[in-house]
Short mmCIF file of C-alpha atoms and ligand atoms in Angstrom, two decimals:
data_model
loop_
_atom_site.label_atom_id
_atom_site.label_comp_id
_atom_site.label_asym_id
_atom_site.label_seq_id
_atom_site.Cartn_x
_atom_site.Cartn_y
_atom_site.Cartn_z
CA MET P 1 0.14 -0.13 0.04
CA LEU P 2 1.38 3.44 -1.12
CA HIS P 3 -0.16 5.31 1.61
CA ASP P 4 -2.15 4.87 4.55
CA LEU P 5 -5.71 5.84 4.55
CA GLU P 6 -6.02 5.93 8.46
CA GLY P 7 -6.75 9.73 8.52
CA LEU P 8 -9.88 8.93 6.39
CA LYS P 9 -11.03 5.90 7.95
CA GLY P 10 -15.01 6.15 8.44
CA LYS P 11 -15.56 9.00 5.77
CA VAL P 12 -17.33 8.84 2.90
CA ALA P 13 -16.33 8.28 -0.87
CA LEU P 14 -18.71 8.40 -3.90
CA VAL P 15 -16.91 6.96 -6.84
CA THR P 16 -18.55 7.15 -10.41
CA GLY P 17 -17.95 4.41 -12.82
CA ALA P 18 -17.14 1.90 -9.93
CA SER P 19 -18.46 -1.26 -12.16
CA GLY P 20 -14.94 -1.71 -13.72
CA GLY P 21 -11.29 -0.53 -14.50
CA ILE P 22 -10.23 2.44 -12.71
CA GLY P 23 -13.32 3.08 -10.83
CA GLU P 24 -13.74 -0.39 -9.19
CA ALA P 25 -10.04 -0.31 -8.38
CA VAL P 26 -10.47 2.82 -6.50
CA ALA P 27 -13.73 1.83 -4.74
CA ARG P 28 -11.83 -1.36 -3.60
CA ARG P 29 -8.79 0.45 -2.44
CA LEU P 30 -10.96 3.11 -0.49
CA ALA P 31 -13.09 0.62 0.98
CA ALA P 32 -10.20 -1.43 1.92
CA GLY P 33 -8.98 1.67 4.00
CA GLY P 34 -11.97 1.74 5.91
CA LEU P 35 -13.92 4.51 3.88
CA LYS P 36 -17.63 4.09 3.19
CA VAL P 37 -17.88 3.99 -0.47
CA ALA P 38 -21.00 4.43 -2.79
CA GLY P 39 -20.38 3.28 -6.27
CA VAL P 40 -22.22 4.42 -9.36
CA ALA P 41 -22.63 2.51 -12.79
CA ARG P 42 -25.19 1.11 -14.93
CA ARG P 43 -23.85 -2.44 -14.42
CA ALA P 44 -25.94 -3.33 -11.27
CA ASP P 45 -24.78 -6.96 -11.21
CA ARG P 46 -21.31 -5.83 -10.96
CA LEU P 47 -21.98 -3.24 -8.24
CA GLN P 48 -23.59 -5.87 -6.22
CA ALA P 49 -21.04 -8.49 -6.61
CA LEU P 50 -18.50 -5.85 -5.51
CA GLN P 51 -20.74 -5.12 -2.64
CA ALA P 52 -20.81 -8.67 -1.43
CA GLU P 53 -17.12 -9.12 -1.91
CA LEU P 54 -16.07 -6.21 -0.01
CA ALA P 55 -18.60 -6.61 2.87
CA ALA P 56 -17.10 -10.37 3.23
CA ALA P 57 -13.93 -8.44 3.90
CA GLY P 58 -15.48 -5.87 6.29
CA GLY P 59 -15.85 -3.05 3.85
CA VAL P 60 -18.69 -0.74 3.35
CA PHE P 61 -20.25 -0.38 -0.14
CA LEU P 62 -23.18 1.14 -1.28
CA PRO P 63 -24.24 0.30 -4.78
CA LEU P 64 -25.99 2.60 -6.95
CA PRO P 65 -27.06 1.71 -10.05
CA ALA P 66 -27.52 4.72 -12.59
CA ASP P 67 -26.89 5.96 -15.96
CA VAL P 68 -24.99 9.24 -15.52
CA ARG P 69 -26.38 10.89 -18.45
CA ASP P 70 -29.45 11.17 -16.73
CA ALA P 71 -29.07 14.72 -14.11
CA ASP P 72 -31.94 13.37 -12.01
CA ALA P 73 -30.44 9.78 -11.49
CA VAL P 74 -27.06 11.86 -10.83
CA GLN P 75 -28.77 13.92 -8.02
CA GLY P 76 -30.65 10.75 -6.74
CA ALA P 77 -27.27 8.99 -6.33
CA VAL P 78 -25.72 11.95 -4.48
CA ALA P 79 -28.85 12.07 -2.43
CA ALA P 80 -28.87 8.22 -1.48
CA THR P 81 -25.42 8.55 -0.65
CA ILE P 82 -26.14 11.46 1.89
CA GLU P 83 -29.20 9.56 3.16
CA ARG P 84 -27.26 6.64 3.90
CA PHE P 85 -23.82 7.86 5.09
CA GLY P 86 -24.77 11.30 6.19
CA GLY P 87 -22.66 13.15 3.38
CA VAL P 88 -19.89 13.06 0.80
CA ASP P 89 -16.14 13.46 1.66
CA VAL P 90 -14.41 12.33 -1.31
CA LEU P 91 -15.83 12.38 -4.87
CA VAL P 92 -14.01 10.38 -7.60
CA ASN P 93 -15.21 11.71 -10.96
CA ASN P 94 -14.15 8.44 -12.81
CA ALA P 95 -17.28 7.32 -15.01
CA GLY P 96 -16.29 7.94 -18.54
CA LEU P 97 -15.79 6.66 -22.03
CA GLY P 98 -14.43 7.26 -25.61
CA ARG P 99 -16.05 6.16 -28.78
CA ASP P 100 -13.85 5.74 -32.13
CA GLU P 101 -16.53 7.99 -34.26
CA PRO P 102 -14.44 10.74 -36.18
CA LEU P 103 -15.37 14.21 -36.85
CA LEU P 104 -16.08 13.67 -40.51
CA ASP P 105 -18.53 10.91 -40.28
CA GLY P 106 -19.03 9.68 -36.91
CA ASP P 107 -21.91 9.31 -35.32
CA PRO P 108 -23.12 12.62 -33.33
CA ALA P 109 -25.19 10.58 -30.85
CA ALA P 110 -21.87 9.13 -29.58
CA TRP P 111 -20.22 12.42 -29.32
CA ARG P 112 -23.24 13.64 -27.15
CA GLU P 113 -22.57 10.42 -25.07
CA MET P 114 -19.26 11.33 -24.37
CA LEU P 115 -19.91 14.82 -23.74
CA ASP P 116 -22.99 13.68 -21.25
CA VAL P 117 -20.66 11.41 -19.25
CA ASN P 118 -17.31 12.67 -19.23
CA VAL P 119 -18.31 16.38 -18.86
CA LEU P 120 -21.67 17.19 -17.78
CA ALA P 121 -22.03 14.32 -15.53
CA LEU P 122 -18.53 15.26 -13.84
CA CYS P 123 -19.93 18.76 -13.50
CA LEU P 124 -23.14 17.78 -11.95
CA PHE P 125 -21.68 15.12 -9.32
CA THR P 126 -19.05 17.78 -8.45
CA GLN P 127 -21.74 20.71 -7.76
CA ALA P 128 -23.75 18.28 -5.58
CA ALA P 129 -21.11 16.62 -3.68
CA ILE P 130 -19.24 19.86 -3.00
CA ALA P 131 -22.72 21.31 -1.45
CA SER P 132 -22.49 18.56 0.67
CA MET P 133 -18.57 18.93 1.55
CA ARG P 134 -19.42 22.56 2.24
CA ALA P 135 -22.11 21.89 4.76
CA ARG P 136 -19.76 19.29 6.41
CA GLY P 137 -17.03 21.93 7.51
CA ASP P 138 -16.02 23.12 3.85
CA VAL P 139 -13.49 20.27 3.66
CA GLY P 140 -13.61 17.52 1.35
CA HIS P 141 -11.62 16.30 -2.04
CA VAL P 142 -12.94 16.15 -5.53
CA VAL P 143 -10.83 13.89 -7.81
CA HIS P 144 -11.04 13.75 -11.56
CA ILE P 145 -9.99 11.31 -13.88
CA GLY P 146 -8.80 12.82 -16.91
CA SER P 147 -6.50 11.63 -19.48
CA MET P 148 -3.39 12.30 -21.00
CA ALA P 149 -5.66 13.02 -24.11
CA GLY P 150 -6.68 16.03 -22.18
CA HIS P 151 -2.82 17.41 -22.25
CA ARG P 152 -2.11 16.74 -26.08
CA MET P 153 -3.81 14.97 -28.82
CA PRO P 154 -3.41 11.29 -29.10
CA ALA P 155 -1.21 9.95 -31.88
CA GLY P 156 -3.11 9.55 -35.11
CA THR P 157 -6.48 10.40 -36.18
CA SER P 158 -8.71 8.60 -33.72
CA GLY P 159 -10.29 10.21 -30.73
CA ALA P 160 -10.55 13.94 -31.47
CA PHE P 161 -13.81 14.21 -29.67
CA TYR P 162 -12.88 12.15 -26.86
CA ALA P 163 -9.57 14.26 -26.53
CA ALA P 164 -11.82 17.34 -26.41
CA THR P 165 -14.03 15.99 -23.51
CA LYS P 166 -10.87 15.44 -21.44
CA HIS P 167 -9.36 19.03 -22.43
CA ALA P 168 -12.68 20.28 -21.11
CA VAL P 169 -11.93 18.19 -17.72
CA ARG P 170 -8.38 19.92 -17.77
CA ALA P 171 -10.15 23.18 -17.55
CA LEU P 172 -12.92 22.27 -15.52
CA THR P 173 -10.14 21.26 -12.92
CA GLU P 174 -8.37 24.65 -12.82
CA GLY P 175 -11.76 26.32 -13.13
CA LEU P 176 -13.12 24.41 -10.07
CA ARG P 177 -9.59 24.99 -7.85
CA ARG P 178 -10.14 28.75 -8.53
CA GLU P 179 -13.72 28.79 -7.47
CA LEU P 180 -12.74 26.96 -4.31
CA HIS P 181 -10.06 29.50 -3.53
CA ALA P 182 -12.19 32.41 -4.53
CA ALA P 183 -14.84 30.96 -2.08
CA GLY P 184 -12.01 30.52 0.79
CA SER P 185 -13.17 26.68 0.84
CA GLY P 186 -11.05 23.87 2.06
CA VAL P 187 -12.27 21.72 -0.49
CA ARG P 188 -9.11 20.35 -2.65
CA VAL P 189 -9.53 19.55 -6.30
CA THR P 190 -7.09 16.96 -8.08
CA ALA P 191 -6.97 15.58 -11.70
CA ILE P 192 -5.10 12.44 -12.54
CA SER P 193 -4.41 11.93 -16.17
CA PRO P 194 -3.49 8.70 -17.63
CA GLY P 195 -1.98 7.19 -20.37
CA TYR P 196 -3.08 3.84 -21.23
CA VAL P 197 -4.63 1.57 -18.55
CA GLU P 198 -5.66 -2.06 -18.83
CA THR P 199 -9.56 -1.79 -18.47
CA GLY P 200 -12.61 -2.22 -20.52
CA PHE P 201 -11.91 1.13 -22.14
CA ALA P 202 -10.43 -0.02 -25.54
CA ALA P 203 -13.73 -2.43 -25.95
CA VAL P 204 -15.94 0.17 -25.62
CA PHE P 205 -13.72 2.70 -27.77
CA THR P 206 -13.24 0.10 -30.62
CA GLY P 207 -16.67 -1.51 -30.30
CA GLN P 208 -14.70 -4.65 -30.13
CA PRO P 209 -14.78 -6.76 -27.03
CA ASP P 210 -11.42 -8.27 -27.76
CA ALA P 211 -9.73 -5.13 -28.42
CA GLY P 212 -8.17 -5.07 -25.04
CA GLY P 213 -5.86 -7.79 -25.79
CA VAL P 214 -4.19 -5.99 -28.69
CA VAL P 215 -4.12 -2.49 -27.44
CA TYR P 216 -2.97 -3.30 -23.93
CA GLY P 217 -0.61 -6.03 -25.41
CA GLN P 218 1.96 -3.88 -27.04
CA TYR P 219 3.83 -3.14 -24.01
CA PRO P 220 3.22 -3.30 -20.21
CA CYS P 221 0.33 -1.00 -19.50
CA VAL P 222 -0.66 0.63 -16.17
CA GLN P 223 -2.95 -1.12 -14.07
CA PRO P 224 -6.15 -0.04 -12.57
CA ALA P 225 -4.96 -0.54 -9.06
CA GLU P 226 -2.13 1.74 -9.69
CA ILE P 227 -4.18 4.59 -10.66
CA ALA P 228 -6.06 4.08 -7.30
CA ASP P 229 -2.59 4.50 -5.71
CA LEU P 230 -2.36 8.06 -7.07
CA VAL P 231 -5.77 8.64 -5.88
CA VAL P 232 -4.87 7.67 -2.28
CA PHE P 233 -1.70 9.55 -2.57
CA ALA P 234 -3.76 12.88 -3.67
CA VAL P 235 -6.41 12.42 -0.78
CA THR P 236 -3.62 11.86 1.80
CA ARG P 237 -1.74 14.88 1.47
CA PRO P 238 -1.80 17.22 4.39
CA PRO P 239 -4.90 19.56 4.18
CA HIS P 240 -2.57 22.53 2.72
CA VAL P 241 -1.27 20.46 -0.12
CA GLN P 242 -3.18 20.46 -3.18
CA ILE P 243 -2.23 17.89 -5.98
CA HIS P 244 -3.14 19.60 -9.26
CA ASP P 245 -2.77 17.05 -11.99
CA LEU P 246 -0.69 13.66 -12.01
CA LEU P 247 0.18 12.90 -15.67
CA VAL P 248 1.06 8.93 -16.07
CA ARG P 249 1.80 6.84 -18.72
CA PRO P 250 3.35 3.23 -19.11
CA LEU P 251 7.12 3.67 -19.63
CA GLY P 252 6.43 2.04 -23.38
CA GLN P 253 3.84 4.65 -24.52
CA PRO P 254 5.36 6.49 -27.20
CA ALA P 255 3.27 9.38 -27.37
N1 NAP R 1 -8.15 2.92 -19.69
C1 NAP R 1 -7.40 4.13 -20.32
O1 NAP R 1 -6.48 3.94 -20.98
C2 NAP R 1 -7.72 5.48 -19.69
C3 NAP R 1 -6.83 6.62 -20.20
C4 NAP R 1 -7.03 7.74 -19.59
C5 NAP R 1 -8.10 7.96 -19.35
N2 NAP R 1 -9.08 6.85 -18.72
C6 NAP R 1 -10.42 7.27 -18.04
O2 NAP R 1 -10.53 6.60 -17.02
C7 NAP R 1 -11.74 6.63 -16.50
C8 NAP R 1 -12.31 5.06 -16.21
O3 NAP R 1 -12.27 4.15 -17.43
P1 NAP R 1 -11.59 2.97 -17.51
O4 NAP R 1 -10.14 2.74 -18.33
O5 NAP R 1 -11.83 2.38 -16.13
O6 NAP R 1 -12.75 2.32 -18.60
P2 NAP R 1 -13.91 1.17 -18.10
O7 NAP R 1 -13.32 -0.13 -17.64
O8 NAP R 1 -14.59 1.16 -19.51
O9 NAP R 1 -14.84 1.74 -17.18
C9 NAP R 1 -15.61 2.94 -17.32
C10 NAP R 1 -16.53 2.91 -16.15
O10 NAP R 1 -17.69 4.12 -16.43
C11 NAP R 1 -19.07 3.64 -16.26
N3 NAP R 1 -19.63 4.44 -17.24
C12 NAP R 1 -19.59 5.03 -18.60
N4 NAP R 1 -20.97 5.23 -19.07
C13 NAP R 1 -21.58 5.52 -18.07
C14 NAP R 1 -22.89 5.89 -18.07
N5 NAP R 1 -23.49 6.42 -19.01
N6 NAP R 1 -23.36 5.80 -16.65
C15 NAP R 1 -22.79 5.48 -15.32
N7 NAP R 1 -21.59 4.75 -15.56
C16 NAP R 1 -20.93 4.82 -16.85
C17 NAP R 1 -18.93 2.25 -16.65
O11 NAP R 1 -19.93 1.77 -16.04
P3 NAP R 1 -21.26 0.84 -16.86
O12 NAP R 1 -20.58 0.46 -17.90
O13 NAP R 1 -21.29 -0.44 -15.64
O14 NAP R 1 -22.20 1.98 -16.87
C18 NAP R 1 -17.50 1.72 -16.03
O15 NAP R 1 -17.64 1.62 -14.71
C19 NAP R 1 -12.58 7.29 -18.01
O16 NAP R 1 -12.94 8.66 -17.31
C20 NAP R 1 -11.63 7.24 -18.80
O17 NAP R 1 -11.60 8.41 -19.69
C21 NAP R 1 -8.69 5.85 -19.14
#
């Protein structure tokens, strides 16, 4: 374990996209560290399986099946977390996806999905969770899972719209930091911007269930648990230390 979550034991974390990949790893890690974790995603079966597994190990996990494109469902998930656990202390905005839909001839419905999940849902969760953090002493932490695609265009001609949503996350991270600073708030905001992480992302991006083997087989990719390490690192810094953005690539990733 990279850092000790002892200081956050009993606190409440809300993790979006907790049914797989990075979000699931973050939820596991925070629950193992003694936080009460609420996890949002559409695949209820996977959230329930995670709940059973974490409960058997003494962890607390609340499954919140929801499609985050639905603003009411987002509000409902935050309300359910507050009702069950009393508030939100840590929000991990991780739910996200890319689809390989080019600007010249891609499906606008797929662009809208990326915008709704990667940008709008992130803002809706942030707004609602920060209201709870501010009501709980104006402390807490918001972690956005951005992407290296928010810092430069990915190689080649794929993924321009996805990159646009992650550039938006980068702008929203700094914008949120400035608003919180102007408000004199103790709530901190961090972005973590990964390169290739071995998850279900490639299968969704390509629409091919087996794509992960090819995409993540080129060189050793970062593992979801290694991103969870970085989330723990960020949220366990002393209260006056704000980690702004952690950029992380596999050693073998060329661009
Ligand atoms: N893997 C990479 O190489 C990589 C690199 C940079 C950044 N990222 C970012 O990392 C984050 C997590 O992705 P991942 O790599 O872990 O991919 P993943 O394995 O495909 O996980 C994506 C998660 O987002 C959830 N999600 C997607 N659409 C949703 C919706 N409409 N409503 C609710 N939940 C939704 C999925 O849950 P359901 O399908 O069950 O709804 C799933 O839990 C994303 O923001 C992604 O952009 C990934």
